[in-house]
Amino acid sequence: MWLKPEEILLKNAFKLWVTENDNDYFVLQRRRGYGEGAGGLTGLLVGTLDTVMDSTSKVAPFRILHLTPDSQIYWSIACGGTKEEIVKHWDWLQQNIMRTLAVFDSSDDITSFVQGKIRGLIAEEGKSSMVQEEDPERFREALLRFHKWFELPAKEKLVTYYSCSYWRGRVPCQGWLYLSTNFLCFYSYLLGAEVKLVISWDEIWRLEKTSNVILTESIHVQAHGENHYFSMFLHLHETFLLMEQLADYSVKRLFDKESFNREPSLCDPLQITKRGLETHARSEQFRMFFRLPREENLLEVHESFLWVPFSHFNALGKICLSESYLCFASQDGTQCHVIIPIREVVSVEKPDSSSRSLTVCVRGKRALRFSEVRYYERLAGTIRSRCGIASSPQHSASTEVRSVRSRLTIKGEDSSKAVSTEALMTVFHPQDVENLDPKMLKEKMKEQSWNIHFTEYGRGTSMFFTKKTRDLIVRGVPEALRGELWMLFSGAVNDMATHPGYYTELVEHSLGTSTLATDEIERDLHRSLPEHPAFQSDTGISALRRVLTAYASRNPKIGYCQAMNILTSVLLLYAKEERPFWLLWPSVSGCSPTTSTDRIIGALVDQAVFEELIRDHLPQLVEHMADLSFFSVGVAVLVPHAVRQRAAHRERPSTWWTAFFYDGVKAILQLGLAVLGANMEALISCHDDAEAVTILNKFFDSVTNKDSPLPPTVQQASLSNSDRSSHATVDISELIRESYEVYGSIRSEDVESSRKRNKLFVIQTLGDTTKQKRGGSKFSASQLDDLYYLFKRQHFLSCYWMIDSPALMHHDPSQPYLDQYQLGFQQFSLLFSLLEPWAVCSASHSLSLWVCRLIDHNQDGLVNFKEFCSALDIFYHGSFTDKLKFLFKLHLPPGTSCEYFMKMSGALLTFELPEDGVIRKSPERGRGKVDLQAYLKQWQDEILKKEETIKDLPRINQAQFIQLSKTMYNLFHGDPEEEELYRAVARVTSLLLRMEEVGRRLQEPASPKKTPPDSPTSSSSPSTVQKDSPTSSPVDWSFSFEQILASLLNEPKVVFFFERPVDADARLAHARAQQLRPRAK
């Protein structure tokens, strides 16, 4: 590796370096302790210095120095990890530089020429190198050490590295921590004691910051049941965040790879850098705090003061600028924050250059004044340029276009397909202004309070969000403003403005399609708030159908799930039709813990987060209840329970949803803690979970809204007299207020960090469940754990080192977790070759492909863990009959032919993604018409499926039998009794051929036409001959499995070979040690 020329002193260097070659201008040296004469005290000391210190001299054991005859100054220009590498550099210097140096007269000219040439070589290498860091020279040195110490493939992308200590028991080992795309690696070498650690990100159970008596601050990593602690970082928080991002990236790469398609810096795992990860994390936090669309990325951040008119002072904070939004948040984040869409900006002025201020004028005759902005001129220019794009006629007319299109009928003149432009509550429950009861008067007072708030803090997207805003939310939002405020607080208003006309297009596209999701929607339409008049008419039912169908079309991963009809009905009561469509995204898949996917990973993660909060805030409950899983499940139950109430109870979820849209999942967790706190005494006194369930159910049923404008008889319609008498009613507003007062200290940032931390644990726990589902296996628990580890690692390696790997191209998020890890042909062949029970197999590659074909039941070109484990179980623990039957089936059609593999390879090459980018193996996730008859036949086949017997196997023809014999010959290769096994199979083959020849001759007189016996090299199958010439007699031999089994049972050597015990532990250990080496080579 060429190095940036640096001056070095050689006064004491020759004590550590040995000169291998030299001339007038260059010196090639070897580090003492390496190569010949290595070892001893010198080798130990040099190795220790090379690990602990960080300088160019210890990067590699070989280096090249430049010098001039009349100078004592040396310049380091190259280094190498092996002698072959450094000799290549030396030979290049001899052939390309030495002749040129003779023409220079001055030593300074020679040195300048050499330095310029070396820098040019480094620049050329940098064009094709993966190094994209701020200090490429030091990073290239670290990259060389990384590959030298850990022997990982050259494609493995090193992200960054840190100096730290790794604790082995109570002894710290000073060394270097390397973070790559796939692995966490550590290396230390102190006085002969080498410590090398390689952990894949997908193997980590826990990743957290800890502290104890010995270690004030450290990073705890749990993997494979072992705990690893790293400390003494210069920037521990920065290191932990980067480790957390890499682990999270590894998980998302498997389960949500589509999320990286919008970010080129993270789409290709071979191009990931530390800077790219940090930028992604900042943009993600930016979008989450301000509730912005997923397309927005943080571009610039400026510290400044913002004049707050309602408080009459300048608030210190940061200006955050993205592609379409200008945002400001005060320093602590709680004082105030404001979001200004660029499309709303009218002008940008610079009134006072001395105070470095600028004024942003927005529509509605409002202006925001920022002062003490360091680069205010650049910021003003950026806003002006983006404002010019955003205020183009296309954007300025977007509101008019949406209003016009919303009034159009979608298909035909059917009124049921017309998009509604009014909230259903306005149409079906108008307010009587003349006759207002006390509750309606209180509703008007709330509306007046909010109008005062709008006057002081603004209204719409550029409104100031302050502590007073949250106080008004806790008190309640009037019916007339719910739709508007829900859109504003959830950020859905920005999504809708960014995609004008999108809902109308989806409605046009989705109506009339027939899927399982639409069938479920049709069944539930008339179960949605049936007591409310809006859903007793075609107007409400049609609007509900359009919203649910459009959402199922937009988000096919979820489609339609239980209680979405109730939630959408409540949203339609208070918002115009298009708005509930945009509100469903943050409600169902954005912040809600009840993630409606087959894997329910989100629900399990938030369950673990809630358990942590219970331990922190309700310790007395923890002391009484050893198992907190029941209470954590209550979080996932709380929201659906609230929205599944009858029409009379829509006031309860409506009040709660406002808090949820404002604070996200934080509101759910706070309310869950408040529910447990309100029932603390009763829960502590209960004796089992059933009693606790009864207590919480009665509490949920007693929650009401005393300020609801609906009649009391309607509000309490679903509560029986016994329930009302046994449990006092609880006001939802008081419960929400208590949740903010007592548990308001919970920060959204801490919740998200806990989510990332617990996601690793949940996924590993699901992995254990996957192994347990592999019932009937004779592998022990530890062997099954190692086997699953190898299979999962092979899957991840294919995802990261193969951009277009079949596992990624055919990734189906609708499949259960058990089927998420899959291997293509190449990956299966690599892993199978490491685990096959035979010591040497000359046709290992072909055999592995045939095995892959046989166990790939759905013929999609991918093998999951269950299929892989079932095959190995036969080879490791099966009887002689089981193993022979498996080999027999390998050679049945399509068997060893290449047609199947060519078909699958062609399918992978010509594969095209569906319109929505989601690949599905099950028709119920698609948008096309479902063939229910095919489903019924599939279910019938599964019911009637019985265990296969040897009599059910078809006969094998001559060509296939010869190939089976060759396969057994290949298995015997390298065995100590190879010759005896060959003779045994030859005897069986000869015997079977003679038997079949005799049988064929006995049948010849009965045939209508005599034909001479064919040569034994004929390869036509009986079925082929009969198809081509129905009147001709069969000319090929065929054998049944019973004939082959009976013949081989007479050969003890063959039986003993297949029944010989296999040391599974040794094979698994061999595979773990060698899994990465073939790639490295």
XYZ file of C-alpha atoms in Angstrom, residues 592-595 600-615 621 625 627-642 644 668-669 671-673 675-676 683 689 692-693 696-697 700 762:
54
model
C -48.664 2.587 17.191
C -47.068 -0.393 18.927
C -49.732 -2.769 17.651
C -47.942 -3.351 14.381
C -45.652 -8.712 15.278
C -42.093 -7.588 15.966
C -43.212 -4.020 16.677
C -45.713 -5.134 19.313
C -43.128 -7.330 21.051
C -40.562 -4.528 21.018
C -42.937 -2.022 22.602
C -43.970 -4.676 25.091
C -40.339 -4.902 26.222
C -40.102 -1.099 26.347
C -43.183 -0.931 28.550
C -41.714 -3.534 30.898
C -38.675 -1.301 31.394
C -40.905 1.683 32.176
C -42.874 -0.345 34.725
C -39.640 -1.256 36.491
C -45.863 -3.474 41.269
C -45.607 -9.403 40.144
C -43.841 -11.729 35.529
C -44.510 -8.365 33.896
C -45.474 -9.774 30.505
C -49.193 -9.510 31.273
C -49.027 -5.787 32.017
C -46.805 -5.070 29.010
C -49.299 -6.820 26.764
C -51.816 -4.321 28.106
C -50.189 -1.619 25.981
C -50.973 -3.522 22.810
C -54.531 -4.054 24.023
C -55.214 -0.522 25.268
C -55.676 1.278 21.952
C -57.728 -1.415 20.156
C -59.917 -1.717 23.242
C -60.551 2.021 23.125
C -63.583 -0.993 19.407
C -49.561 5.351 24.803
C -46.877 4.409 27.304
C -51.468 6.288 29.570
C -50.592 2.639 30.155
C -48.610 3.568 33.262
C -53.930 2.878 34.079
C -51.704 0.596 36.136
C -53.494 -5.308 41.227
C -53.521 -13.097 36.024
C -55.879 -8.876 37.064
C -57.605 -9.188 33.677
C -58.422 -3.945 34.069
C -61.438 -4.827 31.924
C -61.597 0.195 30.778
C -36.876 -9.634 20.389
